[in-house]
PDB file of C-alpha atoms in Angstrom:
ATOM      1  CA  UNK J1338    -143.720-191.000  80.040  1.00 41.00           C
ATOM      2  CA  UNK J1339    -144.398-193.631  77.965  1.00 45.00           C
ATOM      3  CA  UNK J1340    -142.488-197.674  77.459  1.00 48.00           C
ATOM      4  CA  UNK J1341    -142.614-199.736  74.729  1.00 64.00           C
ATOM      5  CA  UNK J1342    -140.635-202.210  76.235  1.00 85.00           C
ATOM      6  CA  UNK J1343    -142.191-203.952  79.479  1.00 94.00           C
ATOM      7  CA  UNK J1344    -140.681-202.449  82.685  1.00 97.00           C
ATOM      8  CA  UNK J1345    -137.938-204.302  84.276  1.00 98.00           C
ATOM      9  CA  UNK J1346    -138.411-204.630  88.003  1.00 98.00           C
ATOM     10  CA  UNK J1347    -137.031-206.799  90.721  1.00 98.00           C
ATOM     11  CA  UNK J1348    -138.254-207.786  94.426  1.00 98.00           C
ATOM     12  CA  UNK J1349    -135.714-207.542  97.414  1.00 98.00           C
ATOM     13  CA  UNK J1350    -136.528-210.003 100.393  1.00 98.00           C
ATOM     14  CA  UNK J1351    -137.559-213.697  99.782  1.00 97.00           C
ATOM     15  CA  UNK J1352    -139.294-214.695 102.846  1.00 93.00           C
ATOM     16  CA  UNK J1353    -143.179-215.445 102.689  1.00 89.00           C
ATOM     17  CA  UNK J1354    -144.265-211.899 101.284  1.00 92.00           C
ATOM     18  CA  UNK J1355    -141.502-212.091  98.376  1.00 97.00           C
ATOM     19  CA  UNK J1356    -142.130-215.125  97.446  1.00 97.00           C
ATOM     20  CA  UNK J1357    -145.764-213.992  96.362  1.00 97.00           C
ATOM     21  CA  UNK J1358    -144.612-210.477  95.215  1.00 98.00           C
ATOM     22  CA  UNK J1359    -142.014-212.419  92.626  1.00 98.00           C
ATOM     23  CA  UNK J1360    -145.123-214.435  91.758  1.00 97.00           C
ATOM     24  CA  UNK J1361    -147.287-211.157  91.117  1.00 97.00           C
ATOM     25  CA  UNK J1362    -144.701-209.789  89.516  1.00 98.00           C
ATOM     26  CA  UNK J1363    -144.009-212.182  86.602  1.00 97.00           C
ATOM     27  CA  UNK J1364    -148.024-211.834  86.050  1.00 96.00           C
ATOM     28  CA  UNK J1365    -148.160-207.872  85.857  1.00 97.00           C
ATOM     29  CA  UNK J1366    -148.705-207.014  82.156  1.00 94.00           C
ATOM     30  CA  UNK J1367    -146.324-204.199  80.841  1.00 94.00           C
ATOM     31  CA  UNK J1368    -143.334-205.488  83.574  1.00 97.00           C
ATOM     32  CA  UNK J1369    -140.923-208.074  83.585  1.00 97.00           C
ATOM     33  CA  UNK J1370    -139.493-209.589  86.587  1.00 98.00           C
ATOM     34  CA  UNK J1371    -135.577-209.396  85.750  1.00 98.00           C
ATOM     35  CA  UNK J1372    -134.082-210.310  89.273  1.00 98.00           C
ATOM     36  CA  UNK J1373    -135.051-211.519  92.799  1.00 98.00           C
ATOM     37  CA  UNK J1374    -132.420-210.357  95.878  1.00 98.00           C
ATOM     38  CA  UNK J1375    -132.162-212.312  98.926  1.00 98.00           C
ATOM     39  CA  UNK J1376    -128.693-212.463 101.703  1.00 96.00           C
ATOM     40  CA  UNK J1377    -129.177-216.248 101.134  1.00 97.00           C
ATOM     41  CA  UNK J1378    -128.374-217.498  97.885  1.00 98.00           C
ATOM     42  CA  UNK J1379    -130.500-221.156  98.157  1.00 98.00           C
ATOM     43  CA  UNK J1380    -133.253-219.016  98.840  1.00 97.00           C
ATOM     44  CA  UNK J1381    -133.149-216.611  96.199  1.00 98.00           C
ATOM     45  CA  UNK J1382    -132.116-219.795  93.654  1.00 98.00           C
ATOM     46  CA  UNK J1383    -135.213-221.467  94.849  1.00 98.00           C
ATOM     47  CA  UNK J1384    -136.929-218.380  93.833  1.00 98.00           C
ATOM     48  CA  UNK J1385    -135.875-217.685  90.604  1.00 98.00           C
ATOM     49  CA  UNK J1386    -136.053-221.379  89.644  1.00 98.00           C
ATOM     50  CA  UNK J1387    -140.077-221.017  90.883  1.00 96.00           C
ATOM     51  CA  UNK J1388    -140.641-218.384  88.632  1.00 97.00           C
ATOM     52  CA  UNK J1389    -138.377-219.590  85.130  1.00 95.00           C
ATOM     53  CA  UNK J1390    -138.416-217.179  82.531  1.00 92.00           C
ATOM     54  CA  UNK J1391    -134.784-216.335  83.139  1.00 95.00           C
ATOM     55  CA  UNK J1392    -135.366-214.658  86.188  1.00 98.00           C
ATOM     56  CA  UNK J1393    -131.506-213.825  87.772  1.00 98.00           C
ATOM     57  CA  UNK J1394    -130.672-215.139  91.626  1.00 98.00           C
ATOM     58  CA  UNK J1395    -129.309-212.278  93.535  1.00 98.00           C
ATOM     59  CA  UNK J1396    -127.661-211.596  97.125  1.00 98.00           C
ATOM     60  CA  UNK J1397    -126.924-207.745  97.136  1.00 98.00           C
ATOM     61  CA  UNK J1398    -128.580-205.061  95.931  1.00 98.00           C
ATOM     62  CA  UNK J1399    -126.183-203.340  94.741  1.00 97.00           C
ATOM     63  CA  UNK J1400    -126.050-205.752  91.909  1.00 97.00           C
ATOM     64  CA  UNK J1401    -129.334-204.583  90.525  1.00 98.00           C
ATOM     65  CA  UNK J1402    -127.737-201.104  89.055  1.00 94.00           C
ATOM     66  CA  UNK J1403    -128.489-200.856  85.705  1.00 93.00           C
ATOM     67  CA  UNK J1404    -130.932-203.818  85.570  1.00 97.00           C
ATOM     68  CA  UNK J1405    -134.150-203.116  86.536  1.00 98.00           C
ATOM     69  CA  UNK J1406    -136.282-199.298  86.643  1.00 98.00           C
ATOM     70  CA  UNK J1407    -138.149-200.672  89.829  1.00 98.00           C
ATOM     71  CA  UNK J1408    -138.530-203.039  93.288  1.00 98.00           C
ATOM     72  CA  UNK J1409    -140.752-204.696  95.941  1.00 98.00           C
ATOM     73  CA  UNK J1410    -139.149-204.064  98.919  1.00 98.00           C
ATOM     74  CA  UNK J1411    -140.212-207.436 101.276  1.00 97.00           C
ATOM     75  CA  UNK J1412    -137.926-207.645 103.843  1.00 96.00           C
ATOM     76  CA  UNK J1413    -139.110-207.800 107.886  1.00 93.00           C
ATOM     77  CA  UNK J1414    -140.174-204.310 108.682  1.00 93.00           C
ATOM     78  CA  UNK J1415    -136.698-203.452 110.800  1.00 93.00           C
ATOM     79  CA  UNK J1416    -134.801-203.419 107.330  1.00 96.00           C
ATOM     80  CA  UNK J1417    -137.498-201.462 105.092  1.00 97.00           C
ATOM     81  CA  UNK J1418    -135.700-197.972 105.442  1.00 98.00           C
ATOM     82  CA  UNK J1419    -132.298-199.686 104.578  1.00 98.00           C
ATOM     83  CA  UNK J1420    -133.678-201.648 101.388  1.00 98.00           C
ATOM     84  CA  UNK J1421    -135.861-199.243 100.085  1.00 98.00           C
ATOM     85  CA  UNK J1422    -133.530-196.407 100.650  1.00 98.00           C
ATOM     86  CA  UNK J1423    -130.431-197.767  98.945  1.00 98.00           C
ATOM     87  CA  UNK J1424    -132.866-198.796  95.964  1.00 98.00           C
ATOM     88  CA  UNK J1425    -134.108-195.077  95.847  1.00 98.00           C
ATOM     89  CA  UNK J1426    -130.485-194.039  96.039  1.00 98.00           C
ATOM     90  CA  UNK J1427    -130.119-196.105  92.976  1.00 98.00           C
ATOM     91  CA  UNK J1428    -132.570-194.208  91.410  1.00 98.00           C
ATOM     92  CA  UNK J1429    -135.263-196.722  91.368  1.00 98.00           C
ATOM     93  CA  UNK J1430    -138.875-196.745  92.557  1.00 98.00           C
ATOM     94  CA  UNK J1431    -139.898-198.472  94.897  1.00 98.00           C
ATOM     95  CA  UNK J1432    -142.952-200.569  96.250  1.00 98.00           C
ATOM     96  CA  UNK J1433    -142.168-201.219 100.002  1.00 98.00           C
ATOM     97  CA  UNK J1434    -144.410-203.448 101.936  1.00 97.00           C
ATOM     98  CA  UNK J1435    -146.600-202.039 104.728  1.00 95.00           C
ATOM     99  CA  UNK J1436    -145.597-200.216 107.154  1.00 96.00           C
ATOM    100  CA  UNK J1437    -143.478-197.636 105.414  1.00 97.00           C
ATOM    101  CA  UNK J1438    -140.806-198.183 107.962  1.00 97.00           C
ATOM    102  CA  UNK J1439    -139.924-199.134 111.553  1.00 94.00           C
ATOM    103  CA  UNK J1440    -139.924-195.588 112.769  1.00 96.00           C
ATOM    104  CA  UNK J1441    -141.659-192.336 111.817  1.00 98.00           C
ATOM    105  CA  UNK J1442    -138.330-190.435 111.484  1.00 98.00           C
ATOM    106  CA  UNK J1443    -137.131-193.585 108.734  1.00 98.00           C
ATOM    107  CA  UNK J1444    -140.678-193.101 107.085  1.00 98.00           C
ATOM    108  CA  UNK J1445    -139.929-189.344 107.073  1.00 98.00           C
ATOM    109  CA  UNK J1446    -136.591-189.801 105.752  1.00 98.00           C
ATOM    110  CA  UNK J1447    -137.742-192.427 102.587  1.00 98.00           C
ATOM    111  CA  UNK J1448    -140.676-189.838 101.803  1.00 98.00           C
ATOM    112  CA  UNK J1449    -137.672-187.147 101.372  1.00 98.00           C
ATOM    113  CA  UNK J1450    -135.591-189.456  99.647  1.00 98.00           C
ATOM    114  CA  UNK J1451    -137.917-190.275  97.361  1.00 98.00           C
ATOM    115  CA  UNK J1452    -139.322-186.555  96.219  1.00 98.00           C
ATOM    116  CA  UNK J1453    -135.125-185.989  96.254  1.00 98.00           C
ATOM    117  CA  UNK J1454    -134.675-188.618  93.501  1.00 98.00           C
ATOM    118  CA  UNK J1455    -137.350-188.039  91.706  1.00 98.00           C
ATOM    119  CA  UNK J1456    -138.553-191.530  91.997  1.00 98.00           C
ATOM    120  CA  UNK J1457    -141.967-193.234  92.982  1.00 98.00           C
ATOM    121  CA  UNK J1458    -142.616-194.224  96.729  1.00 98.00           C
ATOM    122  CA  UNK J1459    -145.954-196.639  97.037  1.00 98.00           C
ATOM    123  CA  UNK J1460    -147.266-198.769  99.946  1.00 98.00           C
ATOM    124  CA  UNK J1461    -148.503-201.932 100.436  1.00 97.00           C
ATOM    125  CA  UNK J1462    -151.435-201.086 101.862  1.00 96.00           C
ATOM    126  CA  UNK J1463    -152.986-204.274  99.082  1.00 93.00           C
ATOM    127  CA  UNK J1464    -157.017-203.607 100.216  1.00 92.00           C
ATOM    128  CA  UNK J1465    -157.388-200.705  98.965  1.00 92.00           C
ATOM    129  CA  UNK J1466    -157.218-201.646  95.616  1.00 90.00           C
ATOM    130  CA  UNK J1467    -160.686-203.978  96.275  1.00 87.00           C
ATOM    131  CA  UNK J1468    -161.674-201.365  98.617  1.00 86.00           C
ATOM    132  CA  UNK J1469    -161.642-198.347  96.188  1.00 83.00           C
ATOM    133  CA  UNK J1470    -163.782-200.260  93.810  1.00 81.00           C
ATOM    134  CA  UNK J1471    -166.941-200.289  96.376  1.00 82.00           C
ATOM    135  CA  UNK J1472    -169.278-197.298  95.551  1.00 75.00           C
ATOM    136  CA  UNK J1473    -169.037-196.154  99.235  1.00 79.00           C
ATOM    137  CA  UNK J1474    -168.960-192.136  98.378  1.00 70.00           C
ATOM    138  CA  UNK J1475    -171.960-193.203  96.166  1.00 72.00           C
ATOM    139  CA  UNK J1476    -174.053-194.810  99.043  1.00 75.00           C
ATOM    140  CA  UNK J1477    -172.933-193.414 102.454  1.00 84.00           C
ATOM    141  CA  UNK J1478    -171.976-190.189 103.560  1.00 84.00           C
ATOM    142  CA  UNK J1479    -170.915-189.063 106.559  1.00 86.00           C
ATOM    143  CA  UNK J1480    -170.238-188.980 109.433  1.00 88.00           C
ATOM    144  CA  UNK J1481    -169.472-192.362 109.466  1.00 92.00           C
ATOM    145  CA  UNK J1482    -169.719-195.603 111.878  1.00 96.00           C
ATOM    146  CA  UNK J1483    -166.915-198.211 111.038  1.00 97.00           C
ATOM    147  CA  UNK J1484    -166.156-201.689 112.179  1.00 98.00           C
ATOM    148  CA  UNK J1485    -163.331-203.369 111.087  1.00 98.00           C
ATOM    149  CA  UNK J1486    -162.675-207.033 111.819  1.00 98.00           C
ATOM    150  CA  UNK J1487    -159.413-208.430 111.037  1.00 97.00           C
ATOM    151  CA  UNK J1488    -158.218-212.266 112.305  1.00 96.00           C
ATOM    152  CA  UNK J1489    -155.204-214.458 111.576  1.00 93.00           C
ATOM    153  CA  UNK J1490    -154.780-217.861 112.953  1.00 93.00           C
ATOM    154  CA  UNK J1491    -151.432-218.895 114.037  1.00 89.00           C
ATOM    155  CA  UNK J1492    -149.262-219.252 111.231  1.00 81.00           C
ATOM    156  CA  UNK J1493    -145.723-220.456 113.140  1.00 77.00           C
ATOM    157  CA  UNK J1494    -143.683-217.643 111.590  1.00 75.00           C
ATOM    158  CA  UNK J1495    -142.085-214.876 113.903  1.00 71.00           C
ATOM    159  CA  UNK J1496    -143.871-211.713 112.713  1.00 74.00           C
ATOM    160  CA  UNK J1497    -141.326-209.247 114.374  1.00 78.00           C
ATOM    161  CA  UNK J1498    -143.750-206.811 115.217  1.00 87.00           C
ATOM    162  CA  UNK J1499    -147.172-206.153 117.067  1.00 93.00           C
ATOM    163  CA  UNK J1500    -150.855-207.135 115.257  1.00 95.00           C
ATOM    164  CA  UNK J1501    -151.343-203.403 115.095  1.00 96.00           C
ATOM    165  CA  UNK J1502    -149.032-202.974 112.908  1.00 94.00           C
ATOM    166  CA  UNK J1503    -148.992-206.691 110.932  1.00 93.00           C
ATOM    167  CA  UNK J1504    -152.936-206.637 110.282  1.00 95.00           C
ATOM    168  CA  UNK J1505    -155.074-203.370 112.010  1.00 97.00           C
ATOM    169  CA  UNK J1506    -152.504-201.405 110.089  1.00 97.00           C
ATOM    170  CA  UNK J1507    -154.985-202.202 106.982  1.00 96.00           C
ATOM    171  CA  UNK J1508    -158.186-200.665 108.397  1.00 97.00           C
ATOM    172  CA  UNK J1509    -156.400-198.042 109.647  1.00 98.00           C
ATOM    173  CA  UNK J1510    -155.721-197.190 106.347  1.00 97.00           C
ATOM    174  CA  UNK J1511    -158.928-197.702 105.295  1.00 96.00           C
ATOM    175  CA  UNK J1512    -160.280-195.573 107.356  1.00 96.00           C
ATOM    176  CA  UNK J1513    -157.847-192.673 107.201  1.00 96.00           C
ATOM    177  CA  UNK J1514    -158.823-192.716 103.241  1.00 94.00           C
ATOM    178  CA  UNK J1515    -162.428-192.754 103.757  1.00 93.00           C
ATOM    179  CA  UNK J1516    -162.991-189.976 106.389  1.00 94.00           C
ATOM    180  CA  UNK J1517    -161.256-186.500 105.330  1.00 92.00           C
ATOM    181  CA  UNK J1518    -161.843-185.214 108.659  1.00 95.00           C
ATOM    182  CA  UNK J1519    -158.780-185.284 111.375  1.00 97.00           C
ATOM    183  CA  UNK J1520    -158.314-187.721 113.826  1.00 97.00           C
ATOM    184  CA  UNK J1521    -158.859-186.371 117.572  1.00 98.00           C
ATOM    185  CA  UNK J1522    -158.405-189.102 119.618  1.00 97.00           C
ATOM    186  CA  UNK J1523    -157.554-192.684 119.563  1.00 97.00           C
ATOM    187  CA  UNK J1524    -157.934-195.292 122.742  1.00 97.00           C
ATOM    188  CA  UNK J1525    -156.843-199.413 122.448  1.00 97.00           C
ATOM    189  CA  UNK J1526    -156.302-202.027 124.558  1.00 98.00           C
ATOM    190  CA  UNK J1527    -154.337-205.526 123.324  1.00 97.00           C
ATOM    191  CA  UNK J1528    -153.239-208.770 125.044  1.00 96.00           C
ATOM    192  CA  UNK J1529    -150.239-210.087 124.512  1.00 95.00           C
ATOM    193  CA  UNK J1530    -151.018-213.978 124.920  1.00 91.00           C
ATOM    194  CA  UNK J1531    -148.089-215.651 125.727  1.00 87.00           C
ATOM    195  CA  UNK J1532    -145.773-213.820 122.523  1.00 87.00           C
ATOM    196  CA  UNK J1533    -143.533-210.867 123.172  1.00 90.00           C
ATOM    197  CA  UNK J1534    -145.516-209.007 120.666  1.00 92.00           C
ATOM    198  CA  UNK J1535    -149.194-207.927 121.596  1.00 95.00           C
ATOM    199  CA  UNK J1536    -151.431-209.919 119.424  1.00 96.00           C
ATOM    200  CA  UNK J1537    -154.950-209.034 120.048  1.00 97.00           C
ATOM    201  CA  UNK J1538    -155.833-205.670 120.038  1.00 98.00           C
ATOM    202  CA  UNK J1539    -158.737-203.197 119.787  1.00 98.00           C
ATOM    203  CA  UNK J1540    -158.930-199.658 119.508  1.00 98.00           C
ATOM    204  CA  UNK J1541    -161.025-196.665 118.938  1.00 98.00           C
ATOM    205  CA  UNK J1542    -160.553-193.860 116.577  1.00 98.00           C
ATOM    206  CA  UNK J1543    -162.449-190.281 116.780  1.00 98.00           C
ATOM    207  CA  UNK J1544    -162.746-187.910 114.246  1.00 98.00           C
ATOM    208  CA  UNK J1545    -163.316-184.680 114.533  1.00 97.00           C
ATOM    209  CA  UNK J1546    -167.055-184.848 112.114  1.00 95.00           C
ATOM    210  CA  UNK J1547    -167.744-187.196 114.900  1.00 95.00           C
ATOM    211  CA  UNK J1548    -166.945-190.361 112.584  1.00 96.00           C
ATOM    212  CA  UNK J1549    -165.968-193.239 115.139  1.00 97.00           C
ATOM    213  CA  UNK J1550    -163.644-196.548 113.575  1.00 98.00           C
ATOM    214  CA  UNK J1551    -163.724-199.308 115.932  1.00 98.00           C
ATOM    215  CA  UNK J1552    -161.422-201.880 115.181  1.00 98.00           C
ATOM    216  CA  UNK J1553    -160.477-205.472 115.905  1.00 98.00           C
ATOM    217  CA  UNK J1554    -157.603-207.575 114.919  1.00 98.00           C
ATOM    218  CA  UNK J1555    -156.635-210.519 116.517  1.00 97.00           C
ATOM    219  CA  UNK J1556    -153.816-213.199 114.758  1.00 94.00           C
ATOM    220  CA  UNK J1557    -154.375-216.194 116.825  1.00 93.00           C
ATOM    221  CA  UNK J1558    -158.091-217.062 116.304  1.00 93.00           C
ATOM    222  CA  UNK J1559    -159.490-220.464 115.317  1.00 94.00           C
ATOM    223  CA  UNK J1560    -160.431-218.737 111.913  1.00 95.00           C
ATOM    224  CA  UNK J1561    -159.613-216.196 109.209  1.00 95.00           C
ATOM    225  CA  UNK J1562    -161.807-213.180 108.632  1.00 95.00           C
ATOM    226  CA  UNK J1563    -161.530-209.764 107.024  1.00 95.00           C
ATOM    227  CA  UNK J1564    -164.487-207.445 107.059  1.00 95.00           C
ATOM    228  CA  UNK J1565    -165.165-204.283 107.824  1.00 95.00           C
ATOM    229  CA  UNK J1566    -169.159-202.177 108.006  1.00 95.00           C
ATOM    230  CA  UNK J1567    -169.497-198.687 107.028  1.00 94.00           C
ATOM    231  CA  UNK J1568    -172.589-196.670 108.246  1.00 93.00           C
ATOM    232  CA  UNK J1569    -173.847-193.252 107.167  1.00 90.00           C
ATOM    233  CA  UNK J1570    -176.131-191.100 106.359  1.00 87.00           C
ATOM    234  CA  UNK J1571    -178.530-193.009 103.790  1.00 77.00           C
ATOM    235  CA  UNK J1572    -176.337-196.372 103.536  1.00 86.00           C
ATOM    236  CA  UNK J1573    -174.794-199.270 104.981  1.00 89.00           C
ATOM    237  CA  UNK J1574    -172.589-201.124 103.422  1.00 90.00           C
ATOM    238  CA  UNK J1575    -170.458-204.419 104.646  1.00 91.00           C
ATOM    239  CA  UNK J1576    -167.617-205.666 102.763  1.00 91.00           C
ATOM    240  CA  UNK J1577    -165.986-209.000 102.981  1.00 90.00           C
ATOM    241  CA  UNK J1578    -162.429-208.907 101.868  1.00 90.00           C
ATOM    242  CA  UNK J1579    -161.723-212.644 101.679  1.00 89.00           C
ATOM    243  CA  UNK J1580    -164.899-213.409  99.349  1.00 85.00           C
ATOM    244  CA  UNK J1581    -164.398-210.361  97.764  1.00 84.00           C
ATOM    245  CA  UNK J1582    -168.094-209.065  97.992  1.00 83.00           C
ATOM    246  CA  UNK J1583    -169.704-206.023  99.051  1.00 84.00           C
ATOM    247  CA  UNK J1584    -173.460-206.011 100.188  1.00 86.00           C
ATOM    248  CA  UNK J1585    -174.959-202.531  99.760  1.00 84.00           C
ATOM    249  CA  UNK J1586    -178.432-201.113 102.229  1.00 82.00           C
ATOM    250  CA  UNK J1587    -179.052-197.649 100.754  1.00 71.00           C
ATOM    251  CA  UNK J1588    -182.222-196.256 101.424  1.00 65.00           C
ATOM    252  CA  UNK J1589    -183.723-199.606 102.026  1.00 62.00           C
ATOM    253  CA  UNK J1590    -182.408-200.857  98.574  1.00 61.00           C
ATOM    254  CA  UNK J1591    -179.950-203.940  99.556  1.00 59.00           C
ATOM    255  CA  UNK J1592    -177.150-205.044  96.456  1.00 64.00           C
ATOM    256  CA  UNK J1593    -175.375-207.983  96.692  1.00 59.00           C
ATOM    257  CA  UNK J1594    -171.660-206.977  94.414  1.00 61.00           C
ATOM    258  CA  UNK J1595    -168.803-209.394  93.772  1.00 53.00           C
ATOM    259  CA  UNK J1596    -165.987-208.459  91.907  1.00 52.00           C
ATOM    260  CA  UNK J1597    -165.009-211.796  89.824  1.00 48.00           C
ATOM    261  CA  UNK J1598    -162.332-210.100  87.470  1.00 51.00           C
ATOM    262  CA  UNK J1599    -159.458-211.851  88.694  1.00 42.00           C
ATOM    263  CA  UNK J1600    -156.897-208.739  88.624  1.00 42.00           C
ATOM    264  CA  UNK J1601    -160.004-206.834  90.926  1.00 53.00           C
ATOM    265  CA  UNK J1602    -160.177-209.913  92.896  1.00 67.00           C
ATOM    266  CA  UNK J1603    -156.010-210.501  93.484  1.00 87.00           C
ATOM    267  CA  UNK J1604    -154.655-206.868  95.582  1.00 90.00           C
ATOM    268  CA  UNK J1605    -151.919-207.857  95.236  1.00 94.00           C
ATOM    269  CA  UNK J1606    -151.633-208.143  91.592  1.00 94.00           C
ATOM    270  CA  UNK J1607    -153.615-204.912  91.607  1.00 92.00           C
ATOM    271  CA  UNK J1608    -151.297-203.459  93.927  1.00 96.00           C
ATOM    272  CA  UNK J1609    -147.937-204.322  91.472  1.00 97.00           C
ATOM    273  CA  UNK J1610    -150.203-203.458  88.438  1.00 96.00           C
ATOM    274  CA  UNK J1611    -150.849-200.149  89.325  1.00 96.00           C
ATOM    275  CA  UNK J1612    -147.452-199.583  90.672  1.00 98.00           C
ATOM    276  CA  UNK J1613    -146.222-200.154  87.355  1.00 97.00           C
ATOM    277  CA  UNK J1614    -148.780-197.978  85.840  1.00 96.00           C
ATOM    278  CA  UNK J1615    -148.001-195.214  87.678  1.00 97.00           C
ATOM    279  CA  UNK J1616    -144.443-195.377  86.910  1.00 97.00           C
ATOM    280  CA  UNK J1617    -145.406-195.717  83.401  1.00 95.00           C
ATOM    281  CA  UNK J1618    -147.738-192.295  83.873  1.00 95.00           C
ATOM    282  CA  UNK J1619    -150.592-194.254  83.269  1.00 95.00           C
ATOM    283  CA  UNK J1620    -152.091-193.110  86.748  1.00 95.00           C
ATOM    284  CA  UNK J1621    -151.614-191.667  90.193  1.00 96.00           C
ATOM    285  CA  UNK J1622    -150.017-193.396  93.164  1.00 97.00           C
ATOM    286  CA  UNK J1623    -152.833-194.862  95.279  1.00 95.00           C
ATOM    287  CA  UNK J1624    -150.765-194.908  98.301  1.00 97.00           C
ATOM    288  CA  UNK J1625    -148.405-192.722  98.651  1.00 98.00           C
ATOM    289  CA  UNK J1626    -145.682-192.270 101.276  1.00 98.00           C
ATOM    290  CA  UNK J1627    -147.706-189.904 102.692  1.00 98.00           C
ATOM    291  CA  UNK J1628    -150.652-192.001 103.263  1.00 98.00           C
ATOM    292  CA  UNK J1629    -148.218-194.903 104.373  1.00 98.00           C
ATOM    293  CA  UNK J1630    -146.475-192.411 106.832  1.00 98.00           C
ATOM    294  CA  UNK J1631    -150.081-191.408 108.511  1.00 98.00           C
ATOM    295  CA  UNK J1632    -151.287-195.231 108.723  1.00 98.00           C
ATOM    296  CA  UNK J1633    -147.904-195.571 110.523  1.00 98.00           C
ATOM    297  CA  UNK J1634    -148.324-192.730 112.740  1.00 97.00           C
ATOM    298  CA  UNK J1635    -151.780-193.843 114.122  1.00 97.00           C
ATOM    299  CA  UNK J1636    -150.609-197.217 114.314  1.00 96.00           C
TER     300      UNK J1636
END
């Protein structure tokens, strides 16, 4: 399947998400951001104004039929299967922020959907595309020993849903693509801390190689971080996802690697790039429903 006209896509949900997926969007070589949906018009005028370039102010999806070949779904988590489905329905692919959905049945029933249509599903699971550039299959093997470290400070806005499944949703992922072997057993503990939603949490995932993640994510520290340490057989390596480097201890042989190309650097202009690729047959789906649906299940 091949374009030679950029790929008209669209993003549906304006909060703080959208707003940088519309940004990402109007940077993605071979798309074009046509339209941006949001139930309140200021909102989606503020948008579109942002961006320029002629980008259209929408409240309804519905609207979008015969416009655009693609959308970011960024609405709160409770409305994914509603968005994304009625864009699928449309016959459009779709790029639905993590987690898939609210439920495993909705995540089931978006997965069918989408092989029904005939359209793309991906999820925005954003690290992996600065994850998958680390040579980890190159320096560690397993089994594997994996810590994951994962803190947001207090950002004011009503998340609507645990950190497990805001931020430690990531790593899972992470660590459901790096170890092929199934999960056997998973143990956590989280604190709630004065919200209705827990917000620290920690848990424990065993695989049946005998690979152990142990995980931490906590969204009310007094500072960001995002790491996570891989050990194997032969290798070490610790990555740092907010300076984008990697360092490397294979055999005694320690690599310091930064990735400074900014579309390696920015996931989530990764993330819409090879969206768009993929639709474009350019290359496969990173992460699929399928691998959206199983982060969602352990989480």
């Amino acid at each position: 399947m091949t374009h030679s006209a950029p790929l008209p896509v669209a993003v549906i949900g304006l909060g703080h998400f959208g707003r940088f997926h519309a940004q990402k969007w109007a940077r993605t070589e071979g798309a074009r951001l046509v339209a941006v949906v949001d139930f309140d018009p200021a909102r989606a005028h503020s948008i579109a104004s942002e961006i320029g370039g002629g980008v259209q102010a929408l409240t309804q999806i519905s609207e979008l039929a015969a416009k655009v070949a693609a959308v970011s779904v960024a609405v709160p988590t409770a409305y994914h299967f509603a968005a994304a489905s009625q864009a699928m329905e449309m016959g459009l692919h779709v790029l639905v922020e993590k987690p898939l959905a609210a439920s495993l049945a909705d995540a089931d029933a978006l997965i069918e959907l989408a092989a029904k249509k005939g359209v793309i599903l991906q999820v925005g699971h954003q690290e992996r595309f600065f994850f998958r550039r680390v040579p980890i299959a190159q320096s560690v093997s397993g089994p594997f020993h994996i810590a994951a470290n994962r803190m947001g400070v207090p950002s004011g806005r009503d998340m609507g849903c645990s950190v497990i499944l805001d931020l430690m949703i990531h790593d899972i992922d992470l660590c459901l693509s790096t170890i092929a072997s199934p999960l056997v057993s998973v143990s956590a503990i989280g604190a709630y801390l004065g919200s209705s939603y827990v917000e620290q949490a920690r848990a424990k995932l065993t695989f049946a190689d005998g690979s152990i993640a142990e995980l931490h994510a906590h969204r009310l520290a007094d500072q960001r971080a995002r790491s996570i340490d891989i050990s194997g057989n032969g290798g070490h390596i610790a990555i740092d996802f907010l300076t984008r480097s990697a360092m490397c201890d294979h055999h005694g042989a320690l690599t310091l690697s930064v990735v400074p190309e900014a579309l390696e650097a920015d996931t989530l202009l990764a993330e819409t790039t090879s969206f768009a690729r993929a639709i474009l047959g350019l290359e496969e789906v990173i992460v699929d429903g399928k691998a959206g649906r199983h982060a969602l299940e352990v989480a």
